[in-house]
Structures are given as C-alpha cells and as structure tokens.
Amino acid sequence: MMDTDVRVDAKGRHVGSRQALPRSAGHSPRRLRAKPVSEPPRSRPAPHSLRPSTARELPVAAPRLDDEARWLTPLASTGAAHDHAVRELHCLLLRASRFEVRRRAAALGLAGGSELDDIANQAADDALLAVMSRLERFERRSRFTTWAYKFAIHTAGVAVRRHAWRNRELATDSSESLEQLSSLADDPAEAAQMRELLARIATAIARLTTHQRDVLLALAVDGVPIDVLADRLSTNRNALYKTLHDARTRLRSLLDHEETT
Amino acid sequence: MTTATPALVASLLGPAGHQIGCDECFERLDAYVEQELAGHDAEASVPGMRAHLVGCPACDEEHASLHALVEAETSEAPG
C-alpha cells in the first residue's frame, strides 16, 4: 500500500501530498491521531535551574562519506535521487518506530494489533517531516541514521503513551495522591525508618506550591507519563520537567532544613 | 518494606546535582549514545545527562531504545 501524505522539497519543507511512500502490507490508512503532530523538542534556552551543559563539546566530525553520499546530498537535492532517498529514510524511520512501539507496548501491557501498527506508521510519517524540516541543522555529531532514529523513537514513544492513557481520567487535584502517600507512612508493612521518611516527605509536599504539588504527585505517585500530563496541561515535556525539577529541589531542601533544625 | 517504596521515594526526590533538561537531552542523545557504544566517557561529554535520565523516565526510555536499536544495528552490520 502506498501513502500519499508526505511531500518534501529539496530543502526538506513539507509541500504537499504527491510523494508516494512505502507502506507496510495490510496497513490501514485510518489515522488515530486526534492531536497535532508530536513536536520533537527544539533547541531552546535551558531553564535557569537546569543549567546548560558545561560539556566538553563533542567534536563535529568531518562529514562521513557514506552519510553525505547516501543521505545528505540526495535528501537536499531534487528529482529521482531525492525521492529515492526520502523513501529510504521513511523505511529507516518506520523500522525505528516499530521497534519503539513494540518496546513501549510490551512495557505498558498493550496487546499488539492494527492500532499499534497504525501508530508506528503515523510516527514514521511524523518523524520524516521532523527530520526533513531539520536537515540543515544536522550537526554531524553522530551518524545520520542515529540522529534520524531518535526522532522516530521519540514520536513513537509519545504516541504509545498517549494511546495507553487515551481513556484514562487524570485526578483534578492531588489530594488523593497525597493521602495515598500519607497512608503508606502509616502502613505497618513498611519499615519504621521508611514510614518516618514517607511522613516527612508528605508533610514537605504539602508545603510546595499547588502546581508543583500537582505535577510531582501526578508524575511520581500516580505514574502519569510526562507527555500525557503535558498534553492535559497544555504545556510540553521540557517545561513540565522544569516544574518537576523545581518541586524535587524544594522538597529536598525542606527535608534537609528539617534535619538541621 | 514493599519493594516499590524505595523507587517511589527516589521518584519523588529525584537525582541531586546538576542535570540538563529534556530539550538538551534530546538534542544530544544521538551523540551520547554513540559515545557510550564506542566505550567512551559519554557523561564527560554531556555533564548532567546521566542525572537527567535517572530523573526523567520518558527520556530514559528513549535513551534505552536508541541505545538498543543502534547497538543491534551495529552488531548486525557485516564485519
């Protein structure tokens, strides 16, 4: 079956729907996605508390001949060579998205089937657009295929988590989760030292801001995937992780302060 | 003590020390994985990556998947 969703020009811009892409046999063209394409993270200034890496910069490798010849030159060209390279890239991304869908589905206990195959195919399509639109930003710090794979893995992973939680309600506030944590502190099955720590943590959590408390408990106690919570709160993974990081930092500070007073 | 409780506490408190955010993690993940697979000190190249992966399950899953995929591909490649 051929797909007609994706058309990218020589600069990697999405320009329409003339490009035929390979599809797996038996794949349904039905789309599961009710939300916009999952945007892979973009380069943005890091939040102040998550300091930019002081990394020893990885050397920018000299262009690898196989990457240049097989991928970068044809993807940036036009005509048959471009079309062939785009098809090859889609196959590569589909392999990665299927790999990730299988892993996430197994971890989440999801049964396989056409829905998961749809998710993998959709993720490959979305990853193709993401890769093509960022082609000029590929810095050659890794092989091109490794760089491309991460888009497919990210897109597929987000899609499976959304799929797994699509019918699940999230708590409107965190009071139940805090009660659950407090009840663990009273659980005789827990060791005395752990019960004491849990009680101190529960007390300290109550002193966080409402937003910090809600985010921390949803992610750490309720096990809501960060991308799912980000969707529900109309934010993104990076911003939500900053809130989580700030909440944890404050929590540890409160516990440390309590120990020293 | 239930086996899940230490993991719960770790998840609540998160890793201490410097760590990068999710966007920087994604930006550097491909090179980081290749450094790991080459046996190099990947953490020295991206300080704060390891702590971030400990604190962020979603990024950690993506790291593990990319590592596994590239490793499998490398082992399949003809010598």
CSV table of C-alpha atoms in Angstrom, one decimal:
chain,number,residue,atom,x,y,z
A,1,MET,CA,0.0,0.0,0.0
A,2,MET,CA,1.3,3.4,-0.8
A,3,ASP,CA,0.9,6.5,1.3
A,4,THR,CA,0.4,9.9,-0.2
A,5,ASP,CA,0.7,12.0,2.9
A,6,VAL,CA,4.2,13.4,2.7
A,7,ARG,CA,5.9,15.5,0.2
A,8,VAL,CA,9.0,17.4,1.0
A,9,ASP,CA,11.0,19.6,-1.3
A,10,ALA,CA,14.8,19.8,-1.7
A,11,LYS,CA,15.1,21.9,1.5
A,12,GLY,CA,13.0,19.4,3.5
A,13,ARG,CA,9.9,21.6,3.5
A,14,HIS,CA,6.6,19.9,3.6
A,15,VAL,CA,5.0,20.9,0.3
A,16,GLY,CA,2.0,18.7,-0.2
A,17,SER,CA,0.9,15.2,-0.8
A,18,ARG,CA,2.3,14.0,-4.1
A,19,GLN,CA,5.1,11.9,-2.6
A,20,ALA,CA,4.3,8.2,-2.6
A,21,LEU,CA,5.8,6.5,0.4
A,22,PRO,CA,6.1,2.8,1.1
A,23,ARG,CA,3.6,1.3,3.5
A,24,SER,CA,3.5,-2.0,5.2
A,25,ALA,CA,1.2,-4.5,3.6
A,26,GLY,CA,-2.1,-4.5,5.3
A,27,HIS,CA,-1.7,-1.2,7.0
A,28,SER,CA,-4.9,0.8,7.4
A,29,PRO,CA,-4.7,4.4,6.3
A,30,ARG,CA,-7.0,5.3,9.2
A,31,ARG,CA,-5.4,7.9,11.4
A,32,LEU,CA,-5.6,7.5,15.2
A,33,ARG,CA,-4.2,10.9,16.0
A,34,ALA,CA,-6.7,13.4,17.4
A,35,LYS,CA,-3.9,15.8,18.4
A,36,PRO,CA,-1.4,17.6,16.3
A,37,VAL,CA,1.9,16.0,15.4
A,38,SER,CA,4.1,15.5,18.4
A,39,GLU,CA,6.8,18.0,18.0
A,40,PRO,CA,10.2,16.7,19.0
A,41,PRO,CA,12.0,19.0,21.3
A,42,ARG,CA,13.5,22.1,19.7
A,43,SER,CA,16.6,23.8,20.9
A,44,ARG,CA,15.6,26.4,23.5
A,45,PRO,CA,17.5,28.1,26.2
A,46,ALA,CA,17.6,25.8,29.2
A,47,PRO,CA,15.6,26.9,32.3
A,48,HIS,CA,17.7,28.6,34.9
A,49,SER,CA,17.7,25.7,37.3
A,50,LEU,CA,18.5,23.2,34.7
A,51,ARG,CA,21.7,24.7,33.7
A,52,PRO,CA,23.0,24.4,30.2
A,53,SER,CA,25.5,21.6,30.0
A,54,THR,CA,29.1,22.7,30.5
A,55,ALA,CA,30.0,19.8,28.3
A,56,ARG,CA,33.3,19.4,26.8
A,57,GLU,CA,32.0,20.0,23.3
A,58,LEU,CA,31.9,16.9,21.2
A,59,PRO,CA,33.9,17.4,18.1
A,60,VAL,CA,32.0,18.0,15.0
A,61,ALA,CA,33.1,15.1,12.9
A,62,ALA,CA,34.2,15.6,9.4
A,63,PRO,CA,31.4,14.7,7.0
A,64,ARG,CA,31.1,11.0,6.8
A,65,LEU,CA,31.3,10.0,3.2
A,66,ASP,CA,28.6,7.4,3.5
A,67,ASP,CA,26.2,9.9,5.2
A,68,GLU,CA,26.9,12.5,2.7
A,69,ALA,CA,26.6,10.3,-0.3
A,70,ARG,CA,23.7,8.1,0.9
A,71,TRP,CA,21.6,10.6,2.8
A,72,LEU,CA,22.5,14.3,3.0
A,73,THR,CA,23.3,15.0,-0.7
A,74,PRO,CA,20.3,13.3,-2.2
A,75,LEU,CA,17.9,14.5,0.5
A,76,ALA,CA,18.9,18.1,-0.3
A,77,SER,CA,18.7,17.5,-4.0
A,78,THR,CA,15.7,17.3,-6.3
A,79,GLY,CA,14.3,14.7,-8.6
A,80,ALA,CA,14.6,11.0,-8.6
A,81,ALA,CA,17.6,10.9,-6.2
A,82,HIS,CA,15.7,12.9,-3.7
A,83,ASP,CA,12.5,10.8,-4.0
A,84,HIS,CA,14.5,7.6,-3.6
A,85,ALA,CA,16.3,9.0,-0.5
A,86,VAL,CA,13.1,10.1,1.1
A,87,ARG,CA,11.6,6.6,0.6
A,88,GLU,CA,14.7,5.0,2.1
A,89,LEU,CA,14.6,7.4,5.0
A,90,HIS,CA,10.9,6.6,5.6
A,91,CYS,CA,11.8,2.9,5.7
A,92,LEU,CA,14.5,3.6,8.2
A,93,LEU,CA,12.2,5.6,10.4
A,94,LEU,CA,9.4,3.0,10.2
A,95,ARG,CA,11.9,0.4,11.4
A,96,ALA,CA,12.7,2.6,14.4
A,97,SER,CA,9.1,3.5,15.2
A,98,ARG,CA,8.1,-0.2,15.1
A,99,PHE,CA,11.0,-1.0,17.3
A,100,GLU,CA,9.8,1.6,19.8
A,101,VAL,CA,6.1,0.8,19.6
A,102,ARG,CA,6.9,-2.9,20.4
A,103,ARG,CA,9.0,-1.9,23.4
A,104,ARG,CA,6.5,0.6,24.8
A,105,ALA,CA,3.6,-1.7,24.2
A,106,ALA,CA,5.3,-4.5,26.0
A,107,ALA,CA,6.2,-2.3,28.9
A,108,LEU,CA,2.6,-1.0,29.1
A,109,GLY,CA,1.0,-4.4,28.6
A,110,LEU,CA,-0.8,-3.3,25.4
A,111,ALA,CA,-1.9,-6.0,23.0
A,112,GLY,CA,-0.4,-5.8,19.5
A,113,GLY,CA,-2.7,-5.2,16.6
A,114,SER,CA,-3.6,-2.9,13.8
A,115,GLU,CA,-3.9,0.1,16.1
A,116,LEU,CA,-0.3,-0.2,17.2
A,117,ASP,CA,0.8,-0.7,13.6
A,118,ASP,CA,-1.1,2.5,12.7
A,119,ILE,CA,0.7,4.2,15.5
A,120,ALA,CA,4.1,3.1,14.2
A,121,ASN,CA,3.3,4.2,10.6
A,122,GLN,CA,1.9,7.5,11.8
A,123,ALA,CA,5.0,8.0,13.9
A,124,ALA,CA,7.3,7.3,11.0
A,125,ASP,CA,5.4,9.8,8.9
A,126,ASP,CA,5.7,12.4,11.6
A,127,ALA,CA,9.3,11.7,12.2
A,128,LEU,CA,10.0,12.0,8.4
A,129,LEU,CA,8.6,15.5,8.5
A,130,ALA,CA,10.6,16.3,11.6
A,131,VAL,CA,13.8,15.1,10.1
A,132,MET,CA,13.4,16.8,6.8
A,133,SER,CA,12.5,20.1,8.4
A,134,ARG,CA,15.6,19.9,10.5
A,135,LEU,CA,18.0,18.6,7.9
A,136,GLU,CA,20.1,21.7,7.7
A,137,ARG,CA,20.5,21.6,11.5
A,138,PHE,CA,22.1,18.2,11.5
A,139,GLU,CA,25.5,18.9,13.0
A,140,ARG,CA,27.2,15.6,12.2
A,141,ARG,CA,27.9,14.8,15.8
A,142,SER,CA,26.6,11.3,15.2
A,143,ARG,CA,25.8,9.1,12.2
A,144,PHE,CA,22.9,10.5,10.3
A,145,THR,CA,20.9,7.3,10.9
A,146,THR,CA,21.4,7.6,14.7
A,147,TRP,CA,20.3,11.2,14.6
A,148,ALA,CA,17.2,10.3,12.5
A,149,TYR,CA,16.3,7.3,14.7
A,150,LYS,CA,15.9,9.5,17.7
A,151,PHE,CA,13.0,11.4,16.0
A,152,ALA,CA,11.2,8.2,15.3
A,153,ILE,CA,11.7,6.8,18.7
A,154,HIS,CA,10.6,10.0,20.4
A,155,THR,CA,7.5,10.3,18.2
A,156,ALA,CA,6.5,6.7,18.6
A,157,GLY,CA,7.1,6.6,22.3
A,158,VAL,CA,4.9,9.7,22.9
A,159,ALA,CA,2.2,8.2,20.6
A,160,VAL,CA,2.1,4.9,22.5
A,161,ARG,CA,1.9,6.6,25.9
A,162,ARG,CA,-0.9,8.8,24.7
A,163,HIS,CA,-2.7,5.8,23.3
A,164,ALA,CA,-2.4,3.9,26.5
A,165,TRP,CA,-3.8,6.8,28.5
A,166,ARG,CA,-6.4,8.0,26.0
A,167,ASN,CA,-9.4,6.8,28.0
A,168,ARG,CA,-8.0,7.5,31.5
A,169,GLU,CA,-9.1,10.4,33.6
A,170,LEU,CA,-6.4,12.3,35.5
A,171,ALA,CA,-7.2,13.4,39.0
A,172,THR,CA,-8.4,17.0,39.1
A,173,ASP,CA,-6.3,17.7,42.2
A,174,SER,CA,-3.6,15.9,44.0
A,175,SER,CA,-5.2,15.5,47.4
A,176,GLU,CA,-6.0,11.8,46.8
A,177,SER,CA,-2.4,11.1,45.8
A,178,LEU,CA,-1.1,12.9,48.9
A,179,GLU,CA,-3.5,10.9,51.1
A,180,GLN,CA,-2.2,7.7,49.4
A,181,LEU,CA,1.3,8.7,50.2
A,182,SER,CA,0.4,9.5,53.8
A,183,SER,CA,-1.3,6.2,54.2
A,184,LEU,CA,1.9,4.5,53.1
A,185,ALA,CA,3.5,6.3,56.0
A,186,ASP,CA,1.1,4.5,58.3
A,187,ASP,CA,1.4,1.1,56.7
A,188,PRO,CA,2.8,-1.4,59.2
A,189,ALA,CA,4.3,-3.3,56.3
A,190,GLU,CA,6.8,-0.5,55.8
A,191,ALA,CA,9.9,-0.4,57.9
A,192,ALA,CA,9.8,2.2,60.7
A,193,GLN,CA,12.6,4.3,59.1
A,194,MET,CA,10.8,4.3,55.7
A,195,ARG,CA,7.5,5.2,57.4
A,196,GLU,CA,9.2,8.2,59.0
A,197,LEU,CA,10.7,9.3,55.8
A,198,LEU,CA,7.4,9.0,53.9
A,199,ALA,CA,5.7,11.0,56.6
A,200,ARG,CA,8.3,13.8,56.4
A,201,ILE,CA,8.0,13.7,52.6
A,202,ALA,CA,4.2,14.0,52.7
A,203,THR,CA,4.5,16.9,55.1
A,204,ALA,CA,7.0,18.7,52.9
A,205,ILE,CA,5.0,18.1,49.8
A,206,ALA,CA,2.1,19.9,51.4
A,207,ARG,CA,4.3,23.0,51.5
A,208,LEU,CA,5.0,23.1,47.8
A,209,THR,CA,3.1,25.4,45.5
A,210,THR,CA,-0.2,23.9,44.3
A,211,HIS,CA,1.2,23.5,40.7
A,212,GLN,CA,4.5,21.9,41.9
A,213,ARG,CA,2.5,19.5,44.2
A,214,ASP,CA,0.1,18.5,41.4
A,215,VAL,CA,2.8,17.9,38.9
A,216,LEU,CA,5.1,16.0,41.4
A,217,LEU,CA,2.3,13.7,42.6
A,218,ALA,CA,0.8,13.0,39.2
A,219,LEU,CA,4.2,12.0,37.8
A,220,ALA,CA,5.8,10.3,40.8
A,221,VAL,CA,2.9,8.8,42.6
A,222,ASP,CA,0.2,8.3,40.0
A,223,GLY,CA,2.6,7.3,37.3
A,224,VAL,CA,1.2,9.6,34.7
A,225,PRO,CA,3.6,9.8,31.7
A,226,ILE,CA,5.1,13.2,31.4
A,227,ASP,CA,3.9,13.7,27.8
A,228,VAL,CA,0.3,12.8,28.7
A,229,LEU,CA,0.4,15.2,31.6
A,230,ALA,CA,1.9,17.9,29.4
A,231,ASP,CA,-0.9,17.4,26.9
A,232,ARG,CA,-3.6,17.8,29.6
A,233,LEU,CA,-1.9,20.9,31.0
A,234,SER,CA,-1.3,22.4,27.5
A,235,THR,CA,2.4,22.5,28.0
A,236,ASN,CA,5.4,20.5,26.9
A,237,ARG,CA,7.8,17.9,28.3
A,238,ASN,CA,10.7,20.3,28.9
A,239,ALA,CA,8.6,22.9,30.8
A,240,LEU,CA,6.9,20.2,32.9
A,241,TYR,CA,10.2,18.6,33.7
A,242,LYS,CA,11.4,22.0,34.9
A,243,THR,CA,8.4,22.2,37.3
A,244,LEU,CA,9.2,18.6,38.5
A,245,HIS,CA,12.9,19.5,39.0
A,246,ASP,CA,11.9,22.7,41.0
A,247,ALA,CA,9.5,20.7,43.1
A,248,ARG,CA,12.1,18.0,43.9
A,249,THR,CA,14.7,20.6,44.6
A,250,ARG,CA,12.4,22.4,47.0
A,251,LEU,CA,11.3,19.1,48.6
A,252,ARG,CA,14.9,18.1,49.3
A,253,SER,CA,15.6,21.5,50.6
A,254,LEU,CA,12.7,21.3,53.0
A,255,LEU,CA,13.8,17.8,54.2
A,256,ASP,CA,17.4,19.0,54.7
A,257,HIS,CA,16.3,22.1,56.5
A,258,GLU,CA,14.1,20.0,58.8
A,259,GLU,CA,17.1,17.7,59.6
A,260,THR,CA,19.3,20.7,60.6
A,261,THR,CA,16.7,22.4,62.8
B,1,MET,CA,9.0,-2.7,53.4
B,2,THR,CA,7.4,-3.1,50.0
B,3,THR,CA,9.7,-3.3,47.1
B,4,ALA,CA,8.1,-0.4,45.3
B,5,THR,CA,8.6,2.1,48.2
B,6,PRO,CA,12.3,2.9,47.6
B,7,ALA,CA,11.5,3.5,44.0
B,8,LEU,CA,8.6,5.8,44.9
B,9,VAL,CA,10.9,7.8,47.2
B,10,ALA,CA,13.5,8.0,44.6
B,11,SER,CA,11.0,9.2,42.1
B,12,LEU,CA,9.7,11.9,44.5
B,13,LEU,CA,13.1,13.2,45.4
B,14,GLY,CA,14.8,12.8,42.1
B,15,PRO,CA,18.5,12.9,41.4
B,16,ALA,CA,20.6,15.5,43.2
B,17,GLY,CA,23.1,17.7,41.5
B,18,HIS,CA,23.4,19.2,38.1
B,19,GLN,CA,21.3,17.9,35.3
B,20,ILE,CA,20.2,19.0,31.9
B,21,GLY,CA,16.6,19.5,30.7
B,22,CYS,CA,14.6,17.4,28.3
B,23,ASP,CA,15.3,19.6,25.2
B,24,GLU,CA,19.0,19.4,25.7
B,25,CYS,CA,18.8,15.7,26.4
B,26,PHE,CA,17.0,15.2,23.0
B,27,GLU,CA,19.5,17.4,21.3
B,28,ARG,CA,22.5,15.4,22.5
B,29,LEU,CA,21.0,12.0,22.7
B,30,ASP,CA,22.3,10.6,19.4
B,31,ALA,CA,25.9,11.6,20.0
B,32,TYR,CA,25.7,10.5,23.7
B,33,VAL,CA,24.6,7.0,22.6
B,34,GLU,CA,27.3,6.7,20.1
B,35,GLN,CA,29.9,7.7,22.7
B,36,GLU,CA,28.5,5.0,25.0
B,37,LEU,CA,28.6,2.4,22.4
B,38,ALA,CA,32.1,3.3,21.4
B,39,GLY,CA,33.1,2.8,25.1
B,40,HIS,CA,33.9,6.5,25.6
B,41,ASP,CA,33.0,8.5,28.7
B,42,ALA,CA,29.7,9.9,27.4
B,43,GLU,CA,28.9,11.6,30.7
B,44,ALA,CA,32.0,13.7,30.4
B,45,SER,CA,30.8,14.9,27.0
B,46,VAL,CA,27.4,15.8,28.3
B,47,PRO,CA,27.6,16.5,32.0
B,48,GLY,CA,24.2,16.2,33.6
B,49,MET,CA,22.8,13.7,31.1
B,50,ARG,CA,23.0,10.7,33.4
B,51,ALA,CA,21.2,12.5,36.2
B,52,HIS,CA,18.6,13.7,33.8
B,53,LEU,CA,18.0,10.1,32.6
B,54,VAL,CA,17.6,9.0,36.2
B,55,GLY,CA,15.1,11.7,36.8
B,56,CYS,CA,13.0,11.6,33.6
B,57,PRO,CA,11.5,8.2,32.8
B,58,ALA,CA,10.4,9.3,29.3
B,59,CYS,CA,13.8,10.5,28.2
B,60,ASP,CA,15.4,7.4,29.8
B,61,GLU,CA,13.1,5.2,27.8
B,62,GLU,CA,14.1,7.0,24.6
B,63,HIS,CA,17.8,6.7,25.5
B,64,ALA,CA,17.4,3.0,26.2
B,65,SER,CA,15.6,2.4,23.0
B,66,LEU,CA,18.1,4.4,20.8
B,67,HIS,CA,20.9,2.6,22.5
B,68,ALA,CA,19.4,-0.8,21.9
B,69,LEU,CA,18.4,-0.1,18.3
B,70,VAL,CA,21.9,1.3,17.3
B,71,GLU,CA,23.6,-1.5,19.2
B,72,ALA,CA,21.5,-4.1,17.4
B,73,GLU,CA,22.2,-2.5,14.1
B,74,THR,CA,25.9,-2.3,14.7
B,75,SER,CA,26.0,-6.0,15.7
B,76,GLU,CA,24.1,-6.9,12.6
B,77,ALA,CA,26.4,-4.9,10.3
B,78,PRO,CA,28.9,-7.0,8.4
B,79,GLY,CA,32.3,-7.0,10.0
